[in-house]
Amino acid sequence: MAGVGIPSVDGLIEKLKRLPGVGEKGARRFAFFILGQPKDWVEDLSRAIREARWSVRPCSVCGGLAEGDLCPICSDPARDREVICVVESQEDCVAMERHRIFNGRYHVLGGRYSPLDGEDIPSEALASLRDRVERGGVQEVILALAPSVEGELTALAVKEALDDLPVKVSRLSSGLPVGGSIGFADSATLKLALEGRRGM
Amino acid sequence: MAGVGIPSVDGLIEKLKRLPGVGEKGARRFAFFILGQPKDWVEDLSRAIREARWSVRPCSVCGGLAEGDLCPICSDPARDREVICVVESQEDCVAMERHRIFNGRYHVLGGRYSPLDGEDIPSEALASLRDRVERGGVQEVILALAPSVEGELTALAVKEALDDLPVKVSRLSSGLPVGGSIGFADSATLKLALEGRRGM
């Protein structure tokens, strides 16, 4: 008998195992926790999962998380239009925001350039970034990409895509720990990296 | 701005934070993973959570996981009726089963006796265990309880509840690592503990 032997529970465990960093034991633990909760709570969890996935879509300008056409940042007139911070994912955008050290706007690539993994930056993301710069008013594009091989390659690809445009392109300084990710950096490290950004 | 700033996503993160061992960062990671999955997959996950919770109920005999009236173990005529293994939770029952070292039946207490935490074994669970023994045919009740203070107290309470009945009560030997749980023991340790069980 693989699993728990109860079809609906085994089905749930199989699903939960797909969550990042969750193995067989973790999934089983989550499943038993869920089975032990009141039905109302479980109903709410089930609905929250659907609702988030259905109501969220990429911001039509920056590709960040939005419930309507624009994300809260792109629709905020107080945010500086002259600086665009380029991040790999919506998650990295949220990580930057959490530290409240940047008042410009974002551009989410939705991918990275990693030839060894066969990954590339979606061409629409680069095209829409060019478009935003070409429309004028953007003084600087800051690349907030991880200090890894893939991050370097991605940074170079973005830099290249903007090479003929009159915009300063900079990159977060290597205050970030090598091999780490934007999402797990602490405020001080991220702030240093933002201040120490270098032209490229 | 606390959270991500998107109501449906923040709602989801709040829910996911309730899962055991999951903090703010873990919940955010799960949420972004879910947002990045195809809608079909998310729909399936949402439904699997509801379905498991709705279709599972305690076995009317042993209190284990069941989709109908009886669990797969209680409805299996090949399982030995003479030995009942008492466990604290349905999860511990599944953990025991996974190792395929026991061919008897189970009794799930659904709680433990821990006066300091104000926890007690549900009296119905003890009553139904007595009932099963009184009906006859049960030679031995094996207590598969964690080797902790609460486990000892729970074992004593179960032993006491059965004291006037003509049944042997034994306990898993202390091959189990102190402070650990039934769920995380390896097969060899559990097997040793089962073989070395002592009368009490």
CSV table of C-alpha atoms in Angstrom, one decimal:
chain,number,residue,atom,x,y,z
A,1,MET,CA,0.0,0.0,0.0
A,2,ALA,CA,1.6,3.2,-1.2
A,3,GLY,CA,0.4,6.4,0.6
A,4,VAL,CA,-2.3,6.4,3.2
A,5,GLY,CA,-4.7,4.0,1.4
A,6,ILE,CA,-7.5,6.4,1.3
A,7,PRO,CA,-8.0,7.7,-2.3
A,8,SER,CA,-9.0,11.3,-1.5
A,9,VAL,CA,-6.2,11.7,1.0
A,10,ASP,CA,-3.6,10.2,-1.3
A,11,GLY,CA,-4.8,12.4,-4.0
A,12,LEU,CA,-4.3,15.4,-1.8
A,13,ILE,CA,-0.8,14.3,-0.7
A,14,GLU,CA,0.2,13.9,-4.3
A,15,LYS,CA,-1.0,17.5,-5.0
A,16,LEU,CA,0.7,19.0,-2.0
A,17,LYS,CA,4.0,17.3,-2.9
A,18,ARG,CA,4.3,19.5,-5.9
A,19,LEU,CA,4.6,22.6,-3.6
A,20,PRO,CA,8.2,23.9,-3.7
A,21,GLY,CA,10.4,22.3,-1.0
A,22,VAL,CA,7.7,19.9,0.1
A,23,GLY,CA,8.4,16.2,0.1
A,24,GLU,CA,6.3,13.1,1.0
A,25,LYS,CA,6.5,13.7,4.7
A,26,GLY,CA,5.8,17.4,4.5
A,27,ALA,CA,2.8,16.8,2.2
A,28,ARG,CA,1.4,14.1,4.6
A,29,ARG,CA,1.8,16.5,7.5
A,30,PHE,CA,-0.1,19.2,5.6
A,31,ALA,CA,-2.8,16.7,4.6
A,32,PHE,CA,-3.4,15.5,8.2
A,33,PHE,CA,-3.4,19.1,9.4
A,34,ILE,CA,-6.1,19.9,6.8
A,35,LEU,CA,-8.1,16.8,7.7
A,36,GLY,CA,-8.1,18.0,11.3
A,37,GLN,CA,-9.4,21.5,10.6
A,38,PRO,CA,-13.0,22.7,10.7
A,39,LYS,CA,-14.8,22.4,7.4
A,40,ASP,CA,-15.3,26.2,7.2
A,41,TRP,CA,-11.5,26.7,7.4
A,42,VAL,CA,-10.8,24.1,4.8
A,43,GLU,CA,-13.5,25.6,2.5
A,44,ASP,CA,-11.8,29.1,3.0
A,45,LEU,CA,-8.4,27.7,2.1
A,46,SER,CA,-9.7,25.9,-1.0
A,47,ARG,CA,-11.5,29.1,-2.1
A,48,ALA,CA,-8.5,31.3,-1.3
A,49,ILE,CA,-6.3,29.2,-3.6
A,50,ARG,CA,-8.8,29.5,-6.5
A,51,GLU,CA,-9.5,33.1,-6.0
A,52,ALA,CA,-5.9,34.2,-5.9
A,53,ARG,CA,-5.1,32.3,-9.1
A,54,TRP,CA,-8.2,33.6,-10.9
A,55,SER,CA,-8.2,37.2,-9.9
A,56,VAL,CA,-4.5,37.9,-10.3
A,57,ARG,CA,-3.0,38.7,-13.7
A,58,PRO,CA,0.2,40.4,-14.9
A,59,CYS,CA,0.1,44.3,-14.8
A,60,SER,CA,-0.2,45.4,-18.4
A,61,VAL,CA,2.7,47.8,-18.0
A,62,CYS,CA,5.3,46.2,-15.8
A,63,GLY,CA,4.2,42.5,-15.6
A,64,GLY,CA,3.9,42.7,-11.8
A,65,LEU,CA,1.0,41.2,-9.7
A,66,ALA,CA,-2.3,43.0,-10.5
A,67,GLU,CA,-6.0,42.3,-9.9
A,68,GLY,CA,-7.1,44.9,-12.5
A,69,ASP,CA,-5.3,46.2,-15.6
A,70,LEU,CA,-2.5,48.0,-13.6
A,71,CYS,CA,-0.6,46.9,-10.5
A,72,PRO,CA,-0.8,49.1,-7.4
A,73,ILE,CA,2.7,50.5,-8.1
A,74,CYS,CA,2.1,51.4,-11.7
A,75,SER,CA,-1.2,53.1,-10.8
A,76,ASP,CA,0.4,55.1,-7.9
A,77,PRO,CA,1.2,58.6,-9.2
A,78,ALA,CA,3.6,59.1,-6.3
A,79,ARG,CA,6.0,56.5,-7.7
A,80,ASP,CA,9.0,57.9,-9.6
A,81,ARG,CA,8.6,57.3,-13.4
A,82,GLU,CA,12.2,58.1,-14.1
A,83,VAL,CA,13.6,54.9,-12.7
A,84,ILE,CA,12.7,51.3,-13.6
A,85,CYS,CA,13.9,48.4,-11.6
A,86,VAL,CA,14.1,45.2,-13.6
A,87,VAL,CA,13.5,42.0,-11.7
A,88,GLU,CA,13.3,38.4,-12.8
A,89,SER,CA,10.0,37.5,-11.1
A,90,GLN,CA,6.9,38.9,-9.5
A,91,GLU,CA,8.2,37.4,-6.3
A,92,ASP,CA,11.4,39.4,-6.5
A,93,CYS,CA,9.4,42.6,-7.1
A,94,VAL,CA,7.4,41.9,-3.9
A,95,ALA,CA,10.7,41.2,-2.1
A,96,MET,CA,12.1,44.6,-3.2
A,97,GLU,CA,8.9,46.4,-2.1
A,98,ARG,CA,8.9,44.9,1.3
A,99,HIS,CA,12.0,46.7,2.2
A,100,ARG,CA,10.6,50.1,1.2
A,101,ILE,CA,14.0,51.4,-0.1
A,102,PHE,CA,12.9,52.1,-3.7
A,103,ASN,CA,10.4,54.5,-4.9
A,104,GLY,CA,10.6,54.0,-8.7
A,105,ARG,CA,8.7,51.5,-10.8
A,106,TYR,CA,9.4,47.9,-11.8
A,107,HIS,CA,9.6,45.7,-14.9
A,108,VAL,CA,9.2,42.0,-14.4
A,109,LEU,CA,11.1,39.8,-16.9
A,110,GLY,CA,9.2,36.6,-16.1
A,111,GLY,CA,12.3,34.6,-16.8
A,112,ARG,CA,16.0,34.6,-17.0
A,113,TYR,CA,18.6,33.8,-19.7
A,114,SER,CA,20.2,30.5,-18.9
A,115,PRO,CA,21.4,28.7,-22.1
A,116,LEU,CA,22.5,25.6,-20.1
A,117,ASP,CA,18.9,25.2,-18.8
A,118,GLY,CA,17.4,26.2,-22.1
A,119,GLU,CA,15.7,29.2,-20.4
A,120,ASP,CA,15.4,32.6,-22.0
A,121,ILE,CA,13.8,36.0,-21.1
A,122,PRO,CA,10.4,36.2,-22.8
A,123,SER,CA,10.9,38.4,-25.8
A,124,GLU,CA,7.7,40.4,-25.0
A,125,ALA,CA,9.1,41.4,-21.7
A,126,LEU,CA,12.2,42.9,-23.4
A,127,ALA,CA,10.1,44.5,-26.1
A,128,SER,CA,7.8,46.1,-23.6
A,129,LEU,CA,10.8,47.3,-21.5
A,130,ARG,CA,12.3,48.9,-24.7
A,131,ASP,CA,8.8,50.4,-25.4
A,132,ARG,CA,8.6,52.0,-21.9
A,133,VAL,CA,12.1,53.5,-22.3
A,134,GLU,CA,11.4,54.7,-25.9
A,135,ARG,CA,8.3,56.6,-24.8
A,136,GLY,CA,10.7,58.8,-22.8
A,137,GLY,CA,11.0,60.1,-19.3
A,138,VAL,CA,13.0,57.1,-18.1
A,139,GLN,CA,16.5,58.1,-16.8
A,140,GLU,CA,17.7,54.9,-15.4
A,141,VAL,CA,17.1,51.2,-15.6
A,142,ILE,CA,18.4,49.3,-12.5
A,143,LEU,CA,18.9,45.6,-12.9
A,144,ALA,CA,18.0,43.8,-9.6
A,145,LEU,CA,19.1,40.4,-10.7
A,146,ALA,CA,20.7,37.7,-8.6
A,147,PRO,CA,24.6,37.7,-8.4
A,148,SER,CA,24.8,34.3,-10.1
A,149,VAL,CA,25.9,33.1,-13.6
A,150,GLU,CA,22.3,33.2,-14.8
A,151,GLY,CA,21.9,36.7,-13.2
A,152,GLU,CA,25.0,38.0,-15.0
A,153,LEU,CA,23.9,36.5,-18.4
A,154,THR,CA,20.4,37.9,-17.9
A,155,ALA,CA,21.8,41.4,-17.0
A,156,LEU,CA,23.9,41.4,-20.1
A,157,ALA,CA,21.0,40.4,-22.3
A,158,VAL,CA,18.8,43.2,-20.9
A,159,LYS,CA,21.7,45.7,-21.2
A,160,GLU,CA,22.2,44.6,-24.9
A,161,ALA,CA,18.5,45.0,-25.6
A,162,LEU,CA,18.6,48.6,-24.4
A,163,ASP,CA,22.1,49.4,-25.8
A,164,ASP,CA,20.9,51.8,-28.6
A,165,LEU,CA,18.6,53.8,-26.2
A,166,PRO,CA,19.7,56.9,-24.3
A,167,VAL,CA,19.2,55.4,-20.8
A,168,LYS,CA,21.6,54.6,-18.0
A,169,VAL,CA,21.6,51.0,-17.2
A,170,SER,CA,22.9,50.0,-13.7
A,171,ARG,CA,23.1,46.9,-11.6
A,172,LEU,CA,22.8,46.2,-7.9
A,173,SER,CA,26.2,46.0,-6.3
A,174,SER,CA,27.6,42.8,-5.1
A,175,GLY,CA,26.6,43.4,-1.5
A,176,LEU,CA,24.3,40.5,-2.2
A,177,PRO,CA,25.6,37.2,-1.1
A,178,VAL,CA,26.7,35.1,-4.1
A,179,GLY,CA,24.4,32.1,-4.7
A,180,GLY,CA,21.6,33.8,-2.7
A,181,SER,CA,18.4,35.1,-4.1
A,182,ILE,CA,16.7,38.6,-4.0
A,183,GLY,CA,13.9,37.1,-2.0
A,184,PHE,CA,16.0,36.1,1.0
A,185,ALA,CA,18.3,39.1,1.3
A,186,ASP,CA,17.9,41.3,4.4
A,187,SER,CA,17.0,45.0,4.2
A,188,ALA,CA,20.5,46.2,5.0
A,189,THR,CA,22.1,44.1,2.3
A,190,LEU,CA,19.6,45.1,-0.3
A,191,LYS,CA,19.9,48.7,0.6
A,192,LEU,CA,23.7,48.6,0.3
A,193,ALA,CA,23.4,46.9,-3.0
A,194,LEU,CA,20.9,49.5,-4.2
A,195,GLU,CA,23.2,52.4,-3.2
A,196,GLY,CA,26.3,50.7,-4.6
A,197,ARG,CA,24.8,50.0,-8.0
A,198,ARG,CA,27.3,50.4,-10.8
A,199,GLY,CA,27.0,51.5,-14.4
A,200,MET,CA,27.4,48.9,-17.1
B,1,MET,CA,2.2,47.9,3.1
B,2,ALA,CA,2.1,44.6,4.8
B,3,GLY,CA,2.1,41.5,2.6
B,4,VAL,CA,2.1,41.7,-1.2
B,5,GLY,CA,-0.5,44.5,-1.5
B,6,ILE,CA,-2.9,42.4,-3.6
B,7,PRO,CA,-5.9,41.4,-1.5
B,8,SER,CA,-6.5,37.9,-2.9
B,9,VAL,CA,-2.8,37.0,-2.7
B,10,ASP,CA,-2.4,38.4,0.8
B,11,GLY,CA,-5.5,36.4,1.8
B,12,LEU,CA,-4.0,33.2,0.4
B,13,ILE,CA,-0.7,33.9,2.2
B,14,GLU,CA,-2.5,34.3,5.5
B,15,LYS,CA,-4.2,31.0,5.0
B,16,LEU,CA,-1.1,29.1,4.0
B,17,LYS,CA,0.8,30.5,7.0
B,18,ARG,CA,-1.5,28.3,9.2
B,19,LEU,CA,0.0,25.1,7.8
B,20,PRO,CA,2.3,23.4,10.3
B,21,GLY,CA,5.9,24.6,10.1
B,22,VAL,CA,5.1,27.3,7.4
B,23,GLY,CA,6.0,30.9,8.1
B,24,GLU,CA,5.6,34.1,6.2
B,25,LYS,CA,8.3,33.3,3.7
B,26,GLY,CA,7.3,29.8,3.1
B,27,ALA,CA,3.6,30.9,2.6
B,28,ARG,CA,4.7,33.5,0.1
B,29,ARG,CA,6.8,30.9,-1.7
B,30,PHE,CA,3.8,28.6,-1.9
B,31,ALA,CA,1.5,31.4,-3.0
B,32,PHE,CA,3.8,32.5,-5.9
B,33,PHE,CA,4.2,28.9,-6.9
B,34,ILE,CA,0.4,28.5,-7.1
B,35,LEU,CA,0.0,31.8,-9.0
B,36,GLY,CA,2.5,30.4,-11.6
B,37,GLN,CA,0.7,27.1,-12.2
B,38,PRO,CA,-1.9,26.4,-14.9
B,39,LYS,CA,-5.5,27.1,-13.8
B,40,ASP,CA,-6.4,23.4,-14.2
B,41,TRP,CA,-3.7,22.4,-11.7
B,42,VAL,CA,-4.8,25.1,-9.2
B,43,GLU,CA,-8.4,24.0,-9.7
B,44,ASP,CA,-7.4,20.4,-9.0
B,45,LEU,CA,-5.5,21.4,-5.9
B,46,SER,CA,-8.4,23.5,-4.6
B,47,ARG,CA,-10.8,20.6,-5.2
B,48,ALA,CA,-8.4,17.9,-3.7
B,49,ILE,CA,-8.3,19.9,-0.5
B,50,ARG,CA,-12.1,20.1,-0.2
B,51,GLU,CA,-12.7,16.5,-1.3
B,52,ALA,CA,-10.3,15.0,1.2
B,53,ARG,CA,-11.8,16.9,4.0
B,54,TRP,CA,-15.4,16.2,3.0
B,55,SER,CA,-15.0,12.5,2.1
B,56,VAL,CA,-12.9,11.4,5.1
B,57,ARG,CA,-14.4,10.5,8.4
B,58,PRO,CA,-13.2,8.4,11.4
B,59,CYS,CA,-13.7,4.7,11.1
B,60,SER,CA,-16.6,3.7,13.3
B,61,VAL,CA,-14.6,0.9,14.9
B,62,CYS,CA,-11.1,2.2,15.3
B,63,GLY,CA,-11.3,5.9,14.6
B,64,GLY,CA,-8.7,5.7,11.8
B,65,LEU,CA,-9.1,7.3,8.4
B,66,ALA,CA,-12.1,6.1,6.4
B,67,GLU,CA,-14.1,7.1,3.4
B,68,GLY,CA,-17.0,4.9,4.3
B,69,ASP,CA,-18.1,3.5,7.6
B,70,LEU,CA,-15.1,1.3,8.1
B,71,CYS,CA,-11.4,2.0,7.3
B,72,PRO,CA,-9.6,-0.3,4.9
B,73,ILE,CA,-7.9,-2.1,7.9
B,74,CYS,CA,-11.0,-2.8,9.9
B,75,SER,CA,-12.8,-4.1,6.8
B,76,ASP,CA,-9.9,-6.4,5.8
B,77,PRO,CA,-10.7,-9.9,7.0
B,78,ALA,CA,-7.0,-10.9,6.8
B,79,ARG,CA,-6.0,-8.5,9.6
B,80,ASP,CA,-5.5,-10.2,13.0
B,81,ARG,CA,-8.4,-9.4,15.3
B,82,GLU,CA,-6.5,-10.6,18.4
B,83,VAL,CA,-4.1,-7.6,18.6
B,84,ILE,CA,-5.0,-4.0,18.8
B,85,CYS,CA,-2.4,-1.3,18.4
B,86,VAL,CA,-3.3,1.9,20.2
B,87,VAL,CA,-2.0,5.1,18.6
B,88,GLU,CA,-2.5,8.8,19.4
B,89,SER,CA,-3.5,10.0,16.0
B,90,GLN,CA,-4.6,8.9,12.5
B,91,GLU,CA,-1.2,10.1,11.3
B,92,ASP,CA,0.6,7.7,13.7
B,93,CYS,CA,-1.6,4.9,12.4
B,94,VAL,CA,-0.5,5.7,8.8
B,95,ALA,CA,3.1,5.9,10.0
B,96,MET,CA,2.9,2.4,11.5
B,97,GLU,CA,1.2,1.0,8.4
B,98,ARG,CA,3.8,2.3,6.1
B,99,HIS,CA,6.4,0.0,7.6
B,100,ARG,CA,4.3,-3.1,7.1
B,101,ILE,CA,5.5,-4.7,10.3
B,102,PHE,CA,2.1,-5.1,12.0
B,103,ASN,CA,-0.8,-7.2,10.9
B,104,GLY,CA,-3.3,-6.5,13.7
B,105,ARG,CA,-5.8,-3.7,14.0
B,106,TYR,CA,-5.7,-0.2,15.4
B,107,HIS,CA,-7.4,2.0,17.8
B,108,VAL,CA,-6.9,5.8,17.4
B,109,LEU,CA,-7.2,7.8,20.7
B,110,GLY,CA,-7.5,11.1,18.9
B,111,GLY,CA,-5.7,12.9,21.7
B,112,ARG,CA,-3.2,12.4,24.6
B,113,TYR,CA,-3.2,12.9,28.3
B,114,SER,CA,-1.2,16.0,29.1
B,115,PRO,CA,-2.4,17.7,32.3
B,116,LEU,CA,0.0,20.6,31.8
B,117,ASP,CA,-1.4,21.4,28.4
B,118,GLY,CA,-4.9,20.8,29.6
B,119,GLU,CA,-5.2,17.9,27.0
B,120,ASP,CA,-7.0,14.6,27.7
B,121,ILE,CA,-7.8,11.5,25.8
B,122,PRO,CA,-11.4,11.7,24.4
B,123,SER,CA,-13.5,9.5,26.8
B,124,GLU,CA,-15.4,8.0,23.8
B,125,ALA,CA,-12.1,6.7,22.5
B,126,LEU,CA,-11.3,4.9,25.7
B,127,ALA,CA,-14.9,3.7,26.0
B,128,SER,CA,-14.9,2.2,22.5
B,129,LEU,CA,-11.5,0.6,23.2
B,130,ARG,CA,-13.0,-1.1,26.3
B,131,ASP,CA,-16.0,-2.1,24.3
B,132,ARG,CA,-13.8,-3.8,21.6
B,133,VAL,CA,-11.9,-5.7,24.3
B,134,GLU,CA,-15.1,-6.6,26.2
B,135,ARG,CA,-16.6,-8.1,23.1
B,136,GLY,CA,-13.9,-10.7,23.3
B,137,GLY,CA,-11.3,-12.2,21.0
B,138,VAL,CA,-8.6,-9.5,21.8
B,139,GLN,CA,-5.5,-11.1,23.3
B,140,GLU,CA,-3.3,-8.0,23.5
B,141,VAL,CA,-3.4,-4.3,23.3
B,142,ILE,CA,-0.1,-2.7,22.2
B,143,LEU,CA,0.4,0.9,23.1
B,144,ALA,CA,2.3,2.6,20.3
B,145,LEU,CA,2.8,6.0,22.0
B,146,ALA,CA,5.7,8.4,21.9
B,147,PRO,CA,8.5,7.9,24.5
B,148,SER,CA,7.8,11.3,26.1
B,149,VAL,CA,6.3,12.4,29.3
B,150,GLU,CA,2.9,12.8,27.6
B,151,GLY,CA,3.3,9.4,26.0
B,152,GLU,CA,4.0,7.8,29.4
B,153,LEU,CA,1.0,9.5,31.0
B,154,THR,CA,-1.2,8.6,28.1
B,155,ALA,CA,0.0,5.0,28.2
B,156,LEU,CA,-0.8,4.8,32.0
B,157,ALA,CA,-4.3,6.2,31.4
B,158,VAL,CA,-5.1,3.6,28.8
B,159,LYS,CA,-3.6,0.8,30.9
B,160,GLU,CA,-5.8,2.0,33.8
B,161,ALA,CA,-8.9,2.1,31.6
B,162,LEU,CA,-8.3,-1.6,30.7
B,163,ASP,CA,-7.1,-2.7,34.1
B,164,ASP,CA,-10.1,-4.9,35.1
B,165,LEU,CA,-10.3,-6.6,31.7
B,166,PRO,CA,-8.5,-9.9,30.9
B,167,VAL,CA,-6.2,-8.6,28.2
B,168,LYS,CA,-2.4,-8.2,28.0
B,169,VAL,CA,-1.4,-4.6,27.7
B,170,SER,CA,2.1,-3.9,26.3
B,171,ARG,CA,4.1,-1.0,25.1
B,172,LEU,CA,6.6,-0.4,22.3
B,173,SER,CA,10.1,-0.8,23.7
B,174,SER,CA,12.3,2.3,24.1
B,175,GLY,CA,14.1,1.6,20.8
B,176,LEU,CA,12.4,4.8,19.8
B,177,PRO,CA,14.5,7.9,20.2
B,178,VAL,CA,13.3,10.0,23.2
B,179,GLY,CA,11.7,13.2,22.1
B,180,GLY,CA,11.0,11.9,18.6
B,181,SER,CA,7.6,10.9,17.2
B,182,ILE,CA,6.1,7.7,15.8
B,183,GLY,CA,5.8,9.5,12.4
B,184,PHE,CA,9.5,10.1,11.9
B,185,ALA,CA,11.0,6.8,13.1
B,186,ASP,CA,12.6,4.5,10.6
B,187,SER,CA,11.5,1.0,9.9
B,188,ALA,CA,14.3,-0.7,11.8
B,189,THR,CA,13.8,1.4,14.9
B,190,LEU,CA,10.0,0.8,14.8
B,191,LYS,CA,10.5,-2.9,14.2
B,192,LEU,CA,12.8,-3.2,17.2
B,193,ALA,CA,10.4,-1.3,19.4
B,194,LEU,CA,7.6,-3.6,18.3
B,195,GLU,CA,9.6,-6.7,19.0
B,196,GLY,CA,10.9,-5.5,22.3
B,197,ARG,CA,7.5,-4.4,23.7
B,198,ARG,CA,7.2,-5.0,27.4
B,199,GLY,CA,4.1,-5.9,29.6
B,200,MET,CA,2.9,-3.2,31.9
